Coordinates of C-alpha atoms and ligand atoms in Angstrom, one line a residue:
M1 CA 0.5 41.6 -35.8
N2 CA -0.7 44.9 -34.7
D3 CA -2.2 46.6 -37.6
V4 CA -5.7 46.4 -36.5
F5 CA -5.6 47.9 -33.1
P6 CA -3.9 51.1 -31.8
V7 CA -0.7 50.9 -30.4
S8 CA -1.0 51.4 -26.5
P9 CA 0.8 54.2 -25.2
P10 CA 3.3 52.9 -22.6
R11 CA 2.7 52.7 -19.0
A12 CA 5.9 53.9 -17.8
W13 CA 8.2 56.4 -19.8
A14 CA 11.4 58.7 -19.2
E15 CA 11.2 62.0 -20.7
I16 CA 14.9 63.3 -21.2
N17 CA 15.3 66.7 -21.6
L18 CA 18.6 67.3 -23.6
G19 CA 18.2 71.2 -23.5
A20 CA 19.0 70.5 -19.7
L21 CA 21.3 68.2 -20.6
K22 CA 23.3 70.7 -22.4
R23 CA 22.9 73.1 -19.8
N24 CA 24.4 70.8 -17.1
L25 CA 27.5 70.5 -19.7
A26 CA 28.0 74.2 -19.7
V27 CA 27.7 74.3 -15.8
A28 CA 30.7 71.5 -16.4
R29 CA 32.7 73.2 -19.0
E30 CA 32.6 76.3 -17.0
A31 CA 33.8 74.2 -13.7
C32 CA 37.0 72.8 -15.8
A33 CA 38.8 75.1 -17.5
G34 CA 40.2 73.0 -20.1
E35 CA 38.0 70.3 -22.0
L36 CA 35.3 67.6 -21.1
M37 CA 35.2 64.2 -21.5
A38 CA 31.5 63.0 -21.2
V39 CA 31.2 59.9 -19.8
V40 CA 28.1 58.3 -21.5
K41 CA 28.8 54.6 -20.2
A42 CA 26.0 52.2 -19.9
G43 CA 23.6 53.6 -22.2
A44 CA 24.6 57.5 -21.0
Y45 CA 23.4 56.2 -17.4
G46 CA 20.2 55.1 -18.9
H47 CA 19.1 57.6 -20.7
G48 CA 19.9 56.2 -24.0
L49 CA 23.3 55.9 -25.6
E50 CA 22.9 56.7 -29.5
E51 CA 20.6 59.8 -28.6
I52 CA 22.9 61.3 -25.6
V53 CA 26.0 61.5 -27.4
K54 CA 23.8 62.6 -31.3
A55 CA 22.7 65.8 -28.9
L56 CA 26.2 66.3 -27.4
A57 CA 28.2 65.6 -30.8
A58 CA 28.2 69.2 -31.6
E59 CA 28.9 70.6 -28.2
K60 CA 32.6 70.2 -28.6
I61 CA 33.9 67.3 -26.5
A62 CA 37.2 66.1 -26.4
F63 CA 36.2 62.7 -25.6
F64 CA 33.5 60.1 -25.0
G65 CA 34.0 58.1 -21.9
V66 CA 32.6 54.5 -22.4
A67 CA 32.7 51.2 -20.3
N68 CA 33.8 48.7 -23.8
V69 CA 34.0 48.2 -27.1
G70 CA 30.2 47.7 -27.5
E71 CA 29.4 50.9 -26.5
A72 CA 32.3 52.3 -28.8
R73 CA 30.7 50.5 -32.1
R74 CA 27.2 52.2 -31.0
I75 CA 28.3 55.4 -31.1
R76 CA 30.2 55.1 -34.1
N77 CA 27.1 53.7 -35.7
A78 CA 25.2 56.4 -34.4
G79 CA 27.0 58.1 -36.7
V80 CA 29.0 60.5 -34.2
E81 CA 32.8 60.5 -35.0
T82 CA 33.9 62.4 -31.7
R83 CA 37.2 60.8 -30.0
I84 CA 35.9 57.6 -27.6
Y85 CA 38.2 56.6 -24.9
L86 CA 37.4 53.4 -22.8
L87 CA 37.6 54.0 -19.3
G88 CA 38.7 50.8 -18.0
A89 CA 40.8 47.5 -18.7
T90 CA 40.1 46.1 -22.3
W91 CA 39.9 42.6 -23.2
S92 CA 42.8 41.3 -25.3
Q93 CA 40.8 40.2 -28.1
E94 CA 39.3 43.5 -28.1
R95 CA 42.4 45.1 -28.9
A96 CA 42.8 45.2 -32.5
E97 CA 39.4 47.0 -33.3
I98 CA 40.3 49.8 -30.5
V99 CA 43.7 50.2 -32.8
A100 CA 42.1 49.4 -36.1
R101 CA 39.2 52.8 -35.3
D102 CA 41.8 54.6 -33.3
W103 CA 40.0 54.6 -30.3
T104 CA 41.6 55.4 -27.2
P105 CA 42.6 53.1 -24.0
C106 CA 44.3 53.5 -20.9
I107 CA 47.1 51.4 -20.1
S108 CA 47.2 50.1 -17.0
S109 CA 50.1 47.4 -17.5
L110 CA 53.0 46.6 -19.7
A111 CA 51.8 43.8 -21.4
E112 CA 48.6 45.3 -22.5
A113 CA 50.9 48.3 -23.5
E114 CA 52.9 45.7 -25.6
Q115 CA 50.2 44.0 -27.7
F116 CA 48.8 47.7 -28.5
H117 CA 52.3 48.7 -30.0
L118 CA 52.1 45.3 -31.9
L119 CA 48.9 46.0 -33.4
A120 CA 49.6 49.9 -34.1
A121 CA 52.6 48.4 -35.6
A122 CA 50.6 46.1 -37.8
H123 CA 48.9 49.1 -39.1
N124 CA 51.7 50.9 -39.5
K125 CA 50.4 53.2 -37.3
R126 CA 51.0 55.2 -33.9
L127 CA 48.1 54.6 -31.3
K128 CA 47.5 57.4 -28.7
V129 CA 47.0 55.9 -25.2
H130 CA 47.1 57.2 -22.1
L131 CA 48.7 56.3 -18.9
A132 CA 46.5 55.2 -16.2
V133 CA 48.0 56.0 -12.5
D134 CA 46.4 54.5 -9.4
T135 CA 46.5 56.9 -6.8
G136 CA 43.6 55.1 -4.4
M137 CA 41.2 54.1 -6.6
G138 CA 42.7 50.2 -6.4
R139 CA 40.6 49.2 -9.7
G140 CA 42.7 50.1 -12.6
G141 CA 46.4 52.2 -13.4
F142 CA 49.7 51.4 -12.5
V143 CA 50.4 51.7 -8.6
A144 CA 52.0 55.0 -8.4
D145 CA 55.7 53.5 -7.5
H146 CA 58.4 53.8 -10.1
L147 CA 56.5 55.2 -12.8
A148 CA 59.3 57.3 -13.8
E149 CA 60.4 53.5 -14.9
T150 CA 57.5 52.4 -16.1
L151 CA 56.9 55.6 -18.4
A152 CA 60.6 55.1 -19.7
Q153 CA 60.1 51.5 -20.4
L154 CA 56.5 52.2 -22.3
E155 CA 58.0 55.2 -24.2
K156 CA 60.0 51.8 -25.8
F157 CA 56.8 50.8 -27.8
E158 CA 57.2 53.1 -30.6
N159 CA 53.8 52.3 -31.6
L160 CA 52.2 54.3 -28.8
E161 CA 51.8 57.8 -28.5
I162 CA 51.1 58.5 -24.2
E163 CA 49.1 61.3 -24.9
G164 CA 47.6 61.8 -21.8
I165 CA 48.0 60.4 -17.8
G166 CA 45.1 60.0 -15.5
S167 CA 43.8 58.9 -12.6
H168 CA 40.4 58.5 -10.9
L169 CA 39.0 59.7 -7.2
P170 CA 37.3 57.0 -5.1
S171 CA 35.9 59.4 -2.6
A172 CA 35.5 63.2 -4.3
D173 CA 31.8 63.0 -2.6
E174 CA 33.0 61.5 0.7
D175 CA 36.5 62.4 1.9
V176 CA 38.0 66.0 1.1
E177 CA 40.8 65.3 2.9
F178 CA 41.6 62.0 1.2
T179 CA 40.9 63.6 -2.3
L180 CA 43.1 66.9 -1.9
K181 CA 45.9 64.5 -0.8
Q182 CA 45.2 62.4 -4.1
F183 CA 45.0 66.0 -6.3
S184 CA 48.3 67.1 -4.6
R185 CA 50.1 63.3 -5.3
F186 CA 48.8 63.4 -9.0
R187 CA 50.3 67.2 -9.3
A188 CA 53.6 65.2 -7.8
I189 CA 53.6 62.5 -10.0
V190 CA 52.9 64.5 -12.9
N191 CA 55.7 66.7 -12.2
E192 CA 58.0 64.0 -11.7
L193 CA 57.2 62.3 -15.1
G194 CA 58.2 65.9 -17.1
G195 CA 55.1 67.8 -15.8
T196 CA 52.6 69.1 -18.0
E197 CA 54.6 69.7 -21.1
K198 CA 55.1 66.0 -21.5
F199 CA 50.8 65.3 -22.0
K200 CA 48.6 66.5 -23.8
W201 CA 45.9 65.7 -21.6
I202 CA 46.0 65.4 -17.6
H203 CA 42.7 64.2 -15.7
L204 CA 41.8 63.2 -12.7
S205 CA 38.3 64.6 -12.0
N206 CA 34.8 63.0 -11.6
S207 CA 31.7 65.3 -11.4
A208 CA 32.4 65.0 -7.8
G209 CA 36.0 66.1 -8.4
L210 CA 34.8 68.6 -11.2
L211 CA 32.6 70.6 -9.0
G212 CA 34.1 70.7 -5.1
Y213 CA 38.0 70.9 -5.9
E214 CA 40.3 73.1 -7.7
Q215 CA 41.4 71.6 -10.5
G216 CA 45.3 72.1 -10.4
L217 CA 47.2 71.2 -13.5
C218 CA 44.4 69.2 -15.1
N219 CA 43.3 70.1 -18.5
L220 CA 40.3 67.6 -19.0
S221 CA 37.9 66.1 -16.6
R222 CA 35.7 63.5 -16.9
P223 CA 31.6 64.3 -15.7
G224 CA 28.9 61.7 -15.9
L225 CA 25.9 62.1 -13.4
M226 CA 26.3 65.7 -13.3
L227 CA 25.3 65.8 -17.1
Y228 CA 22.6 64.0 -16.4
G229 CA 21.4 66.4 -13.5
I230 CA 22.5 65.0 -9.8
S231 CA 25.3 66.7 -8.1
P232 CA 27.2 64.2 -6.0
L233 CA 27.9 66.7 -3.8
P234 CA 24.6 68.1 -2.8
S235 CA 25.4 71.7 -2.7
F236 CA 25.9 72.4 -6.0
Q237 CA 22.5 70.5 -6.8
E238 CA 21.1 73.8 -7.7
K239 CA 23.2 74.4 -10.1
L240 CA 21.9 71.7 -12.3
E241 CA 18.7 70.6 -14.2
T242 CA 16.3 67.6 -13.6
V243 CA 17.1 65.8 -17.5
M244 CA 15.1 62.3 -16.7
I245 CA 11.6 62.2 -15.4
L246 CA 10.4 59.0 -14.8
K247 CA 6.7 59.0 -15.3
S248 CA 3.8 56.4 -15.7
R249 CA -0.1 56.9 -15.1
V250 CA -2.6 55.8 -12.4
T251 CA -4.3 52.8 -14.4
L252 CA -7.1 52.1 -11.9
V253 CA -8.4 53.8 -8.3
R254 CA -10.4 51.6 -6.0
T255 CA -11.6 52.3 -2.2
L256 CA -10.9 49.8 0.0
P257 CA -12.0 48.9 3.3
A258 CA -10.4 49.2 6.6
G259 CA -8.6 45.9 7.2
H260 CA -7.8 45.4 3.8
G261 CA -4.0 44.2 3.1
I262 CA -2.0 45.9 -0.1
S263 CA 0.2 43.9 -2.2
Y264 CA 2.0 41.1 -1.9
G265 CA 2.8 39.6 1.4
R266 CA 0.5 42.0 3.1
Q267 CA 2.8 44.2 4.7
F268 CA 0.6 47.1 4.6
V269 CA -3.4 46.8 5.8
T270 CA -5.2 49.5 5.7
T271 CA -6.6 51.0 9.0
K272 CA -9.3 52.9 7.4
P273 CA -11.4 53.1 4.2
T274 CA -8.6 54.0 1.9
R275 CA -8.6 55.3 -2.2
V276 CA -6.0 52.8 -3.7
A277 CA -4.9 54.3 -7.0
T278 CA -2.7 51.5 -8.8
V279 CA 0.1 52.9 -11.0
G280 CA 1.5 51.0 -14.1
I281 CA 5.3 50.9 -13.4
G282 CA 7.4 48.7 -11.1
Y283 CA 10.4 46.7 -10.5
G284 CA 10.6 45.6 -14.0
D285 CA 10.9 48.7 -15.0
G286 CA 13.8 49.3 -12.5
Y287 CA 11.9 51.0 -9.8
P288 CA 13.8 49.4 -6.9
R289 CA 11.3 47.1 -5.5
C290 CA 13.3 47.4 -1.5
V291 CA 12.0 50.9 -1.5
S292 CA 8.4 49.6 -0.6
G293 CA 7.5 50.2 3.3
K294 CA 10.4 52.8 3.1
G295 CA 8.0 56.3 3.0
A296 CA 8.8 56.6 -0.8
D297 CA 6.1 59.2 -2.5
V298 CA 5.2 59.6 -6.0
W299 CA 3.9 63.2 -7.2
I300 CA 0.3 63.2 -8.6
R301 CA -1.0 66.6 -9.8
G302 CA 1.0 68.3 -7.6
Q303 CA 1.4 66.3 -4.5
R304 CA 3.1 63.8 -3.0
Y305 CA 0.9 60.5 -2.2
P306 CA 2.7 57.4 -0.5
I307 CA 3.1 54.4 -1.9
I308 CA 1.3 51.6 0.1
G309 CA 2.5 47.8 -0.1
R310 CA 5.5 46.3 -2.0
V311 CA 6.6 47.5 -5.2
T312 CA 5.7 44.5 -7.8
M313 CA 6.8 43.8 -10.8
D314 CA 4.8 45.9 -13.0
Q315 CA 2.8 47.8 -10.9
M316 CA 2.4 49.6 -7.2
M317 CA -0.2 51.0 -5.0
V318 CA -0.5 54.3 -3.9
D319 CA -2.9 55.8 -1.2
V320 CA -4.7 59.0 -2.7
T321 CA -7.3 59.1 -0.1
A322 CA -6.5 62.5 0.3
N323 CA -7.6 63.7 -3.0
E324 CA -10.8 62.9 -4.2
E325 CA -10.2 64.0 -8.2
I326 CA -7.5 61.4 -8.6
T327 CA -8.2 58.8 -11.5
E328 CA -7.5 56.5 -13.5
G329 CA -5.2 57.6 -16.6
D330 CA -3.1 60.9 -14.5
E331 CA 0.0 61.3 -15.2
V332 CA 2.6 60.1 -12.2
E333 CA 6.1 61.5 -11.5
I334 CA 8.0 58.6 -10.2
F335 CA 11.1 60.5 -10.1
G336 CA 12.0 64.1 -11.8
P337 CA 11.9 67.4 -10.1
N338 CA 9.4 67.1 -7.5
I339 CA 10.5 63.6 -6.1
P340 CA 14.3 63.9 -6.4
V341 CA 16.0 60.3 -8.1
T342 CA 18.6 61.0 -5.0
E343 CA 15.9 60.8 -2.5
I344 CA 14.5 57.1 -4.0
A345 CA 18.1 56.1 -3.9
E346 CA 18.3 56.9 -0.4
K347 CA 15.4 54.9 0.3
A348 CA 17.0 52.0 -1.4
E349 CA 20.5 52.6 -0.1
T350 CA 21.9 52.8 -2.9
I351 CA 23.2 55.8 -5.3
A352 CA 21.6 57.7 -7.9
W353 CA 23.9 56.3 -10.7
E354 CA 22.3 52.7 -10.0
I355 CA 18.7 53.8 -10.3
F356 CA 19.4 55.9 -13.4
T357 CA 21.4 52.3 -15.0
G358 CA 18.6 50.3 -13.1
I359 CA 16.1 51.4 -15.5
T360 CA 14.5 48.9 -17.7
P361 CA 14.6 48.9 -21.9
R362 CA 11.0 48.5 -21.0
V363 CA 10.5 52.0 -20.2
T364 CA 10.0 53.9 -23.3
R365 CA 12.6 56.7 -23.5
L366 CA 11.1 59.8 -25.0
Y367 CA 13.6 62.9 -26.0
Q368 CA 12.8 66.9 -26.0
M369 CA 14.4 69.8 -26.4
E370 CA 13.4 72.3 -24.1
Ligands
LIG1 C1 31.9 56.5 -14.3 C2 33.0 57.2 -14.2 C3 33.3 58.7 -14.4 C4 32.1 59.6 -14.1 O1 31.8 60.0 -12.7 P1 30.6 60.3 -12.0 O2 30.7 60.2 -10.9 O3 29.6 59.9 -13.0 O4 30.6 61.8 -12.9 C5 34.8 59.6 -14.6 N1 36.0 58.8 -14.6 C6 35.7 57.4 -14.6 C7 37.1 56.5 -14.4 C8 34.6 56.4 -14.3 O5 34.8 55.3 -14.7

């Protein structure tokens, strides 16, 4: 269709700094003493699965942690051969592929273990699996009673190799006391099951667990969010670098008189003549609409300016009365080093994880190595 007219530049884009990603990985590596499973589920938290795994593939990572088989396939199709760990329960129908391609599942029930065993037997192989233990997350794993018995039963499946043991922290960024108890409970479990000799991989920590706690006998960590530059524990934020800057441009600037409504529902009405910049990003790009009216800012020409009225699907309005120089085409930082994504998340009453994964495919991802 379009070989005559120029391709229009994107109205909203995300600049993703792979150098910062690698430096954040180095921070994780320093904290963990052992090895790393880089968590890249949900398109590497919205940063683009293929590009992120390619950037990290050369960094000596023990595993990539994914949510499902589709993500695992995309990693292989990108030509990356790092081991893949499935962080959650798998469908029965997916297991043949998992076995055939030597991906590593975590095991939460004897029934799934048996199916993996039978499939591995049919391939004449031993599939490496990890024993998942529920020490408080309530989402997966064997509930931590009678685990010795469970392990004994799992060990009867001779086409499985119980290579690792893992558990997950629900409140490492909210409840230190509970998390410390979880660490000691997990240690007691590992010891009860035969100690560190028994498992090649022992893992419990997500980003918050890794940054905020002694790792004890764990020799593998599963950081996600911190790799993308955000610390779930604010006190460690300064150790990390921004990876994604979400940007847009001013598409229009007008001065509206006092008493003029702005955007749907006219929730904002000017009280004085107001220079209003229209910016080319909205909730159709993943900027949360519920932030409307909560006092969120954007960053233009080195200053903050408030969003006024409701965020619409493709556009939002910003009060730029304070700066007469702002003009059509000016770059706008929606979040990044000057407007922390955590600030937007707070105003949206959610978490940075959700803001990142909510950035839609319409937003062009541009990769840089700085
Ligand atoms: C998503 C996830 C992680 C990563 O968590 P972050 O808080 O993003 O570091 C680690 N482990 C499991 C099991 C997960 O599901």
